[in-house]
XYZ file of C-alpha atoms in Angstrom:
596
model
C 80.428 -17.414 -36.682
C 83.219 -19.506 -38.211
C 83.107 -22.323 -35.716
C 86.333 -23.961 -36.807
C 88.370 -20.797 -36.597
C 86.861 -20.395 -33.145
C 88.158 -23.860 -32.232
C 91.599 -23.109 -33.686
C 91.359 -25.951 -36.163
C 92.926 -23.936 -38.950
C 90.265 -24.774 -41.542
C 88.054 -22.170 -43.154
C 84.480 -23.389 -43.349
C 82.339 -22.774 -46.402
C 78.729 -21.750 -45.864
C 75.843 -21.381 -48.300
C 72.540 -19.548 -47.893
C 70.049 -21.615 -45.924
C 66.881 -22.782 -47.631
C 64.459 -19.888 -46.998
C 61.573 -20.271 -44.579
C 59.110 -19.254 -47.297
C 60.153 -22.153 -49.555
C 56.978 -23.956 -50.715
C 56.420 -26.939 -48.468
C 58.706 -25.705 -45.673
C 55.664 -25.046 -43.454
C 57.697 -23.237 -40.774
C 55.236 -21.369 -38.544
C 55.889 -17.815 -37.324
C 56.999 -17.221 -33.751
C 53.976 -17.118 -31.445
C 55.165 -17.151 -27.820
C 52.227 -18.342 -25.762
C 51.397 -20.579 -22.822
C 48.431 -22.920 -23.136
C 47.049 -25.909 -21.297
C 46.327 -28.987 -23.375
C 43.447 -30.729 -21.633
C 43.416 -34.330 -20.510
C 41.452 -36.399 -23.016
C 42.011 -34.002 -25.919
C 43.054 -35.530 -29.240
C 45.766 -33.941 -31.399
C 46.011 -36.333 -34.364
C 43.570 -38.388 -36.356
C 42.990 -41.612 -34.450
C 45.671 -40.560 -31.971
C 45.994 -41.346 -28.297
C 43.966 -38.921 -26.116
C 46.143 -36.999 -23.661
C 46.539 -38.838 -20.384
C 46.884 -35.687 -18.287
C 46.710 -31.911 -18.541
C 49.882 -30.550 -20.157
C 51.242 -27.033 -19.945
C 52.787 -25.987 -23.268
C 55.137 -23.016 -23.398
C 55.519 -22.300 -27.115
C 58.527 -20.503 -28.671
C 60.544 -20.013 -25.500
C 63.691 -17.958 -26.189
C 67.036 -19.453 -25.095
C 70.221 -17.374 -25.317
C 73.477 -19.207 -26.048
C 76.927 -18.146 -24.833
C 77.669 -16.158 -28.000
C 74.389 -14.235 -27.745
C 72.529 -16.251 -30.393
C 68.862 -16.765 -29.548
C 67.238 -20.102 -30.333
C 63.677 -21.253 -29.666
C 62.092 -24.219 -27.965
C 58.715 -25.601 -26.967
C 58.361 -26.949 -23.429
C 55.728 -29.533 -22.481
C 55.352 -30.179 -18.759
C 52.854 -31.254 -16.122
C 50.562 -28.548 -14.791
C 51.393 -29.244 -11.142
C 53.893 -27.124 -9.205
C 56.173 -30.102 -8.661
C 59.699 -29.762 -10.036
C 60.380 -32.400 -12.683
C 63.342 -33.628 -14.722
C 63.371 -32.677 -18.390
C 64.102 -34.612 -21.567
C 65.736 -32.436 -24.224
C 64.962 -33.100 -27.875
C 67.460 -31.143 -29.987
C 66.336 -31.136 -33.602
C 67.171 -29.564 -36.969
C 63.880 -30.842 -38.388
C 61.432 -28.447 -36.751
C 60.012 -28.598 -33.255
C 56.497 -27.893 -34.483
C 54.836 -28.372 -37.852
C 57.247 -28.163 -40.811
C 58.103 -30.476 -43.710
C 59.478 -33.383 -41.683
C 56.644 -33.596 -39.189
C 54.069 -33.546 -41.953
C 55.671 -35.975 -44.393
C 57.499 -38.481 -42.179
C 55.024 -39.098 -39.388
C 55.718 -42.430 -37.695
C 52.214 -43.680 -38.459
C 53.166 -43.607 -42.146
C 55.560 -46.460 -41.430
C 53.325 -48.811 -39.529
C 53.104 -47.328 -36.025
C 49.476 -47.667 -34.865
C 47.952 -44.152 -34.588
C 46.628 -44.926 -31.117
C 50.201 -45.396 -29.817
C 51.007 -41.691 -30.324
C 49.320 -38.439 -29.342
C 50.472 -36.328 -32.289
C 52.462 -33.982 -30.037
C 55.749 -35.726 -30.855
C 58.159 -34.284 -33.385
C 60.024 -36.267 -36.037
C 62.317 -38.972 -34.581
C 61.517 -37.989 -30.997
C 59.628 -39.075 -27.888
C 55.952 -38.298 -27.336
C 55.499 -35.554 -24.696
C 52.039 -36.905 -23.830
C 53.472 -40.098 -22.354
C 56.354 -38.455 -20.532
C 54.350 -35.620 -18.996
C 51.914 -38.196 -17.622
C 54.864 -39.898 -15.916
C 56.283 -36.782 -14.299
C 58.715 -35.450 -16.896
C 58.972 -32.298 -18.974
C 59.953 -32.493 -22.625
C 61.771 -29.548 -24.249
C 61.884 -29.619 -28.052
C 64.427 -27.090 -29.341
C 65.197 -25.939 -32.874
C 68.957 -26.184 -33.417
C 70.992 -23.099 -34.305
C 70.197 -21.870 -37.807
C 67.054 -23.963 -38.271
C 63.445 -22.718 -38.415
C 63.293 -19.449 -36.406
C 66.412 -20.112 -34.305
C 69.219 -17.625 -34.900
C 72.719 -18.226 -36.187
C 74.048 -20.477 -38.941
C 73.138 -24.136 -39.347
C 76.024 -26.350 -38.224
C 76.713 -30.001 -38.973
C 77.806 -31.995 -35.931
C 81.117 -31.018 -34.310
C 82.085 -29.507 -30.968
C 80.398 -26.169 -31.646
C 77.016 -27.872 -31.866
C 77.819 -29.753 -28.671
C 78.466 -26.454 -26.898
C 75.083 -25.126 -28.020
C 73.425 -28.125 -26.421
C 75.576 -27.709 -23.299
C 74.236 -24.174 -22.914
C 70.659 -25.337 -23.461
C 70.969 -28.149 -20.919
C 72.237 -25.705 -18.325
C 69.490 -23.182 -19.169
C 66.838 -25.851 -18.674
C 68.349 -26.950 -15.372
C 68.043 -23.387 -14.042
C 64.306 -23.114 -14.694
C 62.233 -22.999 -11.515
C 60.052 -25.911 -12.658
C 63.056 -28.171 -13.362
C 64.329 -30.643 -10.766
C 67.885 -29.983 -11.953
C 68.387 -33.073 -14.085
C 68.272 -33.145 -17.875
C 68.375 -36.081 -20.295
C 68.425 -36.344 -24.077
C 66.685 -38.777 -26.427
C 65.897 -39.281 -30.096
C 66.600 -41.082 -33.377
C 69.250 -40.549 -36.033
C 70.303 -36.858 -36.225
C 68.722 -36.430 -32.786
C 70.944 -39.278 -31.572
C 74.111 -38.121 -33.320
C 73.981 -34.744 -31.599
C 73.806 -36.450 -28.191
C 77.343 -37.835 -28.631
C 78.728 -34.342 -29.267
C 76.696 -32.820 -26.430
C 77.616 -35.426 -23.832
C 81.311 -35.057 -24.712
C 81.070 -31.408 -23.572
C 79.965 -32.690 -20.147
C 77.205 -30.250 -19.177
C 77.032 -30.490 -15.363
C 73.282 -31.129 -15.313
C 73.142 -33.706 -18.122
C 72.121 -36.828 -16.223
C 71.614 -39.384 -19.021
C 71.387 -39.855 -22.787
C 69.337 -42.172 -24.988
C 70.810 -42.115 -28.512
C 68.577 -44.254 -30.735
C 70.768 -45.135 -33.730
C 73.273 -42.432 -34.601
C 76.616 -42.169 -36.398
C 79.704 -40.969 -34.578
C 81.952 -40.106 -37.560
C 80.532 -38.115 -40.485
C 83.424 -38.878 -42.807
C 83.858 -42.621 -42.202
C 80.192 -43.502 -41.797
C 78.291 -41.073 -44.006
C 79.813 -38.929 -46.768
C 83.218 -40.610 -47.219
C 82.897 -44.243 -46.179
C 85.839 -46.277 -47.445
C 87.268 -43.147 -49.057
C 84.488 -43.031 -51.665
C 82.610 -39.733 -51.653
C 78.849 -40.155 -51.523
C 76.736 -37.104 -50.661
C 73.363 -37.854 -52.237
C 71.605 -38.678 -48.955
C 73.077 -35.712 -47.111
C 72.388 -33.203 -49.884
C 69.198 -34.430 -51.523
C 67.351 -36.215 -48.728
C 68.324 -34.218 -45.622
C 69.859 -30.782 -46.282
C 67.398 -30.106 -49.102
C 64.554 -30.056 -46.552
C 66.142 -28.014 -43.778
C 65.146 -24.365 -43.553
C 66.592 -21.325 -41.808
C 66.991 -17.577 -41.890
C 70.751 -17.332 -42.305
C 73.437 -19.683 -43.640
C 74.132 -23.412 -43.590
C 77.460 -25.190 -43.352
C 78.162 -26.593 -46.847
C 79.357 -30.139 -46.219
C 79.286 -31.146 -49.891
C 81.582 -28.288 -50.940
C 83.824 -28.942 -47.951
C 84.211 -32.582 -49.011
C 85.133 -31.519 -52.540
C 87.688 -29.018 -51.217
C 89.031 -31.265 -48.448
C 88.695 -34.878 -49.644
C 91.287 -36.181 -47.171
C 91.147 -36.311 -43.400
C 91.912 -32.987 -41.728
C 90.913 -31.040 -38.620
C 87.493 -30.239 -40.098
C 86.567 -33.919 -40.490
C 88.239 -34.892 -37.227
C 85.940 -32.402 -35.487
C 83.011 -34.353 -36.891
C 83.993 -37.516 -35.068
C 82.513 -37.527 -31.578
C 84.959 -37.589 -28.674
C 83.451 -40.747 -27.265
C 86.011 -41.193 -24.506
C 84.795 -37.909 -22.979
C 81.264 -39.263 -22.470
C 80.685 -40.507 -18.934
C 76.930 -40.132 -18.323
C 74.567 -43.120 -18.132
C 73.554 -44.181 -21.633
C 70.678 -46.184 -23.094
C 71.864 -46.988 -26.626
C 69.815 -48.542 -29.416
C 71.284 -49.910 -32.647
C 70.062 -51.801 -35.700
C 71.928 -54.111 -38.055
C 69.740 -52.992 -40.937
C 70.538 -49.281 -40.915
C 72.951 -48.394 -43.739
C 74.774 -45.560 -41.928
C 73.969 -45.813 -38.210
C 74.949 -49.392 -37.422
C 78.719 -49.193 -37.102
C 78.963 -45.941 -35.171
C 76.259 -46.763 -32.659
C 77.939 -50.041 -31.748
C 81.338 -48.371 -31.650
C 79.988 -45.718 -29.311
C 78.803 -48.364 -26.865
C 82.340 -49.754 -26.776
C 84.198 -46.449 -26.565
C 82.229 -44.190 -24.239
C 83.673 -43.998 -20.742
C 80.342 -44.439 -18.982
C 80.212 -47.286 -16.506
C 76.403 -47.256 -16.612
C 75.661 -48.089 -20.253
C 73.270 -50.458 -21.959
C 72.911 -51.577 -25.567
C 69.787 -52.904 -27.248
C 69.989 -53.980 -30.894
C 66.578 -53.834 -32.552
C 65.293 -55.721 -35.576
C 62.962 -52.887 -36.585
C 63.020 -49.550 -38.368
C 64.123 -46.898 -35.857
C 60.942 -44.811 -36.274
C 58.851 -47.856 -35.399
C 61.114 -49.053 -32.603
C 61.191 -45.762 -30.687
C 57.370 -45.562 -30.692
C 56.782 -49.107 -29.471
C 54.998 -48.950 -26.094
C 57.175 -51.687 -24.629
C 60.368 -49.904 -25.629
C 59.058 -46.589 -24.291
C 58.327 -48.252 -20.939
C 61.818 -49.776 -20.953
C 63.388 -46.356 -21.523
C 61.254 -44.901 -18.720
C 62.722 -47.402 -16.248
C 66.194 -46.183 -17.281
C 65.259 -42.507 -16.945
C 63.413 -43.150 -13.671
C 66.621 -44.618 -12.280
C 68.999 -41.848 -13.368
C 66.778 -38.760 -13.414
C 64.516 -39.529 -10.463
C 66.749 -41.814 -8.421
C 64.099 -44.535 -8.213
C 65.486 -47.878 -7.040
C 63.766 -50.031 -9.662
C 66.432 -52.720 -10.266
C 67.281 -51.229 -13.640
C 70.886 -52.305 -13.117
C 69.733 -55.926 -13.421
C 68.868 -55.278 -17.082
C 71.284 -57.202 -19.347
C 74.038 -54.876 -20.505
C 73.492 -56.037 -24.081
C 70.307 -57.305 -25.734
C 70.759 -58.545 -29.286
C 68.444 -59.285 -32.169
C 69.689 -62.151 -34.307
C 68.282 -61.749 -37.808
C 67.051 -64.730 -39.791
C 66.030 -63.348 -43.196
C 63.271 -65.546 -44.527
C 62.682 -66.943 -41.040
C 61.997 -65.762 -37.489
C 64.351 -63.363 -35.718
C 65.538 -63.861 -32.167
C 64.772 -60.713 -30.152
C 66.453 -59.225 -27.066
C 68.857 -62.088 -26.416
C 70.758 -61.178 -23.257
C 74.529 -60.768 -23.492
C 77.188 -59.328 -21.219
C 79.374 -57.476 -23.732
C 79.860 -56.362 -27.321
C 81.520 -57.784 -29.362
C 80.762 -61.216 -27.955
C 83.774 -62.689 -26.191
C 82.854 -66.212 -27.303
C 83.005 -65.489 -31.038
C 85.184 -67.865 -33.028
C 86.997 -66.664 -36.119
C 86.388 -68.652 -39.303
C 88.292 -68.009 -42.524
C 86.656 -68.760 -45.870
C 88.919 -68.466 -48.913
C 87.706 -67.168 -52.264
C 87.985 -69.786 -54.996
C 87.045 -68.531 -58.474
C 87.674 -71.957 -59.995
C 84.183 -72.986 -58.925
C 82.875 -69.739 -57.384
C 82.935 -71.065 -53.835
C 84.092 -70.118 -50.362
C 86.511 -72.774 -49.114
C 87.821 -73.593 -45.653
C 91.191 -74.397 -47.214
C 93.417 -72.013 -49.150
C 93.322 -73.175 -52.777
C 96.736 -74.459 -53.810
C 96.497 -73.047 -57.304
C 96.576 -69.346 -58.011
C 93.530 -68.078 -59.892
C 91.837 -64.843 -60.892
C 88.266 -63.581 -60.497
C 87.533 -60.872 -63.022
C 84.712 -58.351 -63.486
C 84.300 -55.024 -65.261
C 84.760 -52.277 -62.695
C 82.865 -49.694 -64.741
C 79.957 -51.976 -65.686
C 76.955 -51.543 -63.332
C 75.794 -55.048 -64.198
C 79.111 -56.822 -63.578
C 80.147 -58.534 -60.341
C 81.659 -61.751 -59.000
C 80.112 -63.994 -56.369
C 81.434 -66.720 -54.125
C 79.048 -69.060 -52.317
C 79.059 -71.742 -49.665
C 76.182 -74.042 -48.799
C 75.929 -74.293 -45.026
C 75.477 -77.779 -43.627
C 74.368 -76.731 -40.145
C 72.713 -73.665 -38.646
C 75.444 -71.021 -38.332
C 75.220 -67.727 -36.449
C 77.478 -64.926 -37.692
C 77.589 -62.158 -35.061
C 80.210 -59.431 -35.028
C 82.507 -57.605 -37.457
C 83.376 -59.124 -40.851
C 86.327 -58.348 -43.111
C 87.418 -59.190 -46.640
C 91.160 -59.508 -47.145
C 91.702 -59.247 -50.903
C 94.542 -59.143 -53.405
C 93.331 -56.761 -56.107
C 94.553 -55.350 -59.390
C 93.252 -52.794 -61.883
C 94.105 -53.971 -65.360
C 94.265 -50.540 -66.979
C 93.699 -47.904 -64.265
C 95.505 -46.341 -61.325
C 92.717 -46.804 -58.783
C 89.781 -49.057 -57.887
C 86.554 -48.523 -55.988
C 85.445 -51.823 -54.483
C 81.984 -52.645 -53.124
C 81.070 -55.854 -51.330
C 78.067 -57.468 -49.659
C 77.520 -60.642 -47.667
C 74.060 -62.181 -47.658
C 72.274 -65.491 -47.758
C 70.034 -67.200 -50.268
C 67.803 -70.226 -50.179
C 68.953 -73.486 -51.758
C 67.723 -72.244 -55.140
C 69.759 -69.045 -54.993
C 66.947 -66.582 -54.135
C 67.991 -63.803 -51.764
C 66.336 -63.962 -48.369
C 65.052 -60.715 -46.917
C 64.632 -59.177 -43.505
C 61.872 -56.528 -43.476
C 62.270 -53.976 -40.686
C 58.600 -53.164 -40.051
C 55.706 -55.068 -38.473
C 52.706 -53.785 -40.350
C 51.571 -56.346 -42.963
C 50.630 -53.494 -45.311
C 54.064 -51.891 -44.973
C 55.788 -55.272 -45.374
C 53.909 -55.877 -48.598
C 54.749 -52.402 -49.883
C 58.458 -52.888 -49.137
C 58.577 -56.343 -50.722
C 56.935 -54.926 -53.833
C 59.950 -52.601 -54.228
C 62.385 -55.473 -54.735
C 64.956 -54.654 -57.430
C 67.266 -57.385 -58.738
C 66.638 -59.345 -55.559
C 67.364 -56.359 -53.284
C 65.067 -54.355 -51.027
C 65.171 -50.631 -50.158
C 67.957 -49.871 -47.682
C 66.732 -49.182 -44.161
C 63.374 -50.821 -44.801
C 64.879 -54.142 -45.863
C 68.133 -55.967 -45.182
C 69.894 -59.039 -46.504
C 73.276 -58.714 -44.825
C 76.263 -56.412 -44.219
C 78.091 -54.411 -46.869
C 81.363 -52.538 -47.241
C 83.348 -50.400 -49.661
C 86.901 -49.233 -50.255
C 88.804 -46.904 -52.575
C 92.033 -48.837 -53.031
C 94.229 -45.711 -53.047
C 92.928 -45.096 -49.500
C 93.960 -48.527 -48.218
C 96.503 -47.241 -45.670
C 95.677 -48.411 -42.143
C 96.247 -47.015 -38.696
C 98.280 -49.874 -37.152
C 97.378 -48.940 -33.599
C 93.623 -48.975 -34.183
C 93.349 -51.775 -36.725
C 92.644 -55.443 -36.053
C 92.203 -58.309 -38.542
C 88.415 -57.947 -38.326
C 88.251 -54.147 -37.953
C 90.707 -52.274 -40.166
C 90.823 -48.532 -39.491
C 91.630 -46.382 -42.524
C 93.647 -43.204 -41.997
C 92.393 -41.296 -45.102
C 95.392 -38.971 -44.801
C 96.797 -39.621 -48.262
C 96.465 -41.672 -51.427
C 98.521 -44.555 -52.808
C 97.548 -44.812 -56.449
C 98.223 -47.981 -58.396
C 100.367 -48.735 -61.357
C 98.216 -50.515 -63.927
C 98.745 -54.216 -63.390
C 100.025 -53.771 -59.818
C 98.491 -56.242 -57.357
C 98.089 -55.036 -53.748
C 96.522 -56.452 -50.575
C 93.580 -54.532 -49.114
C 91.275 -54.810 -46.123
C 87.626 -54.226 -47.023
C 85.621 -54.009 -43.821
C 81.962 -54.970 -43.739
C 79.799 -53.504 -41.041
C 78.820 -55.692 -38.105
C 75.828 -57.983 -38.203
C 74.041 -60.808 -36.463
C 72.844 -63.197 -39.127
C 71.586 -66.767 -38.804
C 72.275 -68.948 -41.842
C 70.168 -72.096 -41.787
C 71.352 -75.529 -42.847
C 70.907 -75.840 -46.601
C 71.017 -72.094 -47.195
C 73.867 -70.458 -49.069
C 76.245 -67.823 -47.744
C 77.219 -65.427 -50.549
C 79.997 -62.864 -50.983
C 79.470 -60.463 -53.890
C 82.131 -57.982 -55.072
C 81.751 -55.315 -57.753
C 82.687 -51.820 -58.855
C 79.259 -50.531 -57.833
C 77.060 -50.927 -54.712
C 75.813 -54.493 -54.373
C 73.912 -54.254 -51.087
C 70.418 -52.937 -50.511
C 68.954 -50.346 -52.874
C 68.803 -46.665 -51.924
C 65.374 -45.012 -51.981
C 64.380 -41.586 -50.599
C 64.025 -40.579 -47.830
C 66.223 -43.333 -46.445
C 70.032 -43.404 -46.553
C 71.677 -46.162 -48.500
C 74.092 -46.906 -51.305
C 73.633 -44.593 -54.272
C 73.572 -46.826 -57.339
C 74.989 -43.921 -59.361
C 77.771 -42.943 -56.967
C 80.744 -41.556 -58.932
C 83.729 -43.932 -58.911
C 87.260 -44.012 -60.306
C 86.691 -47.354 -61.958
C 87.866 -48.048 -65.487
C 88.121 -51.402 -67.193
C 88.610 -54.776 -65.581
C 89.159 -55.487 -61.908
C 91.052 -58.621 -60.911
C 90.926 -60.418 -57.573
C 93.822 -62.835 -57.216
C 93.313 -65.917 -55.082
C 95.031 -69.120 -54.039
C 98.692 -69.954 -53.533
C 100.450 -66.807 -52.323
C 97.214 -64.773 -52.663
C 95.215 -65.539 -49.520
C 92.030 -63.617 -50.447
C 89.441 -64.533 -47.845
C 86.410 -63.582 -45.766
C 86.919 -63.442 -42.011
C 83.746 -64.367 -40.102
C 82.835 -64.210 -36.388
C 80.859 -67.392 -35.687
C 79.014 -68.031 -32.436
C 79.349 -71.658 -31.247
C 76.022 -73.572 -31.373
C 76.055 -74.388 -27.661
C 76.290 -70.734 -26.613
C 73.655 -68.963 -28.708
C 71.260 -68.266 -25.869
């Protein structure tokens, strides 16, 4: 099936053979359709939570999609005859056993074993808890993965239609009460945006727990700089199927500019109108922006946002967060009047690297209406960030093709300052001897001695110690650690959509390239992803700019900036400041009297 021809997008899609099921380490079990009862009190993982009730498990249930493709799911449900709502987990990672479930179990990242039963699949809810509270959980292998038929697809409307069909199939089952929800982390969250936009009649709610909405702008082509290492080496390399897989890397090489193919991989957020429980994290290197944007753009009137300070795999397993989600599902899948609507529409974590975070601060909207815009000008004369535009023109210079070269600008903060919202660098830039520039920037804080201050996104003392031991040049592994927001831009892709852009949130079109003449100085908008960062009095706020990633360090299996990402950089980069060159950082600052 060529999904994009089917959608009349006019783009031929390139496929490659899927990684075979017999690949060493794939661990994909054969189909074994069977119904069993998992007994109350039985244990299914070392040190795991005993089952709280009897659970009926229907293994390898066949589901036929509209084009005749057969996919397979496992259904966990209470053993009573009562009809129950169902939570759909749609996964490319394997509904049972497999590489992901073996190697990335949540307990490996600090979740106490007794908080989980072992029935849960990677990045998903635990059926043991939900069955005990009167829900079914259906875990379904996406098209083209494991034993499910068809070709593996990446995001897009076609994948949303597959989920639409599955939602409606579940709603028709005699044991189902007619209402279906979705939940899950990362890829399991991303697919919820595309599914909900198809508006399956029986989809009653979604719970996307950190998920991009735009593959091009947030994953493989952020800022116009192609980066496919995470997609190809850390995700696609460990997905297995019997047929073909959509070849995103080759598609990006063939179609480096925005076209119908990439547009199809941006979720149609305005078409989503179901109740939504949305979780985001400042620390995630690819999920942060899209998750927050989705909260703003979906049409749902019943939507809530919680911004966590923890790794997503830890956060989704936390018993308190699970209970919070159950109140939401109880309201919209069971119709229980439990005052869920009184829950604050937004609950923020304010990160204080090196200190103590503020958790679940109640807010009424995102971005915060009370933010105040502060402009800090770059001054290379003394390497500072100044509240006043320097009168004299000056130049900050670094070697764009030197992985050790960068420029920094600092400001010592004289009172506690909360930065919450979207940040942007407005820069005047010049390539001394090249026709393009790839710019990378990060904003972070240091102590008074200049040491970077870290946020570690796990609770376990053992995991914290392990993450801190991985510090490289003052930076921690992306996803596990966080110092502050980052951004990137290929200068030839600087063209903006004037209707969607604001001073703090420039929106790049990516429809063409404007190469430079060597020595030509141009203004650019380099967006940094949103954050909530508390800078204490006496600490230093730092802006670092380079021709290579300067934020957190990428380590498998987490996404993050590839330190070896190919760039177009050659020779010196110049940033012009002062006088007619108003290079500056735009910051959203929350007034001290209104920080909750």
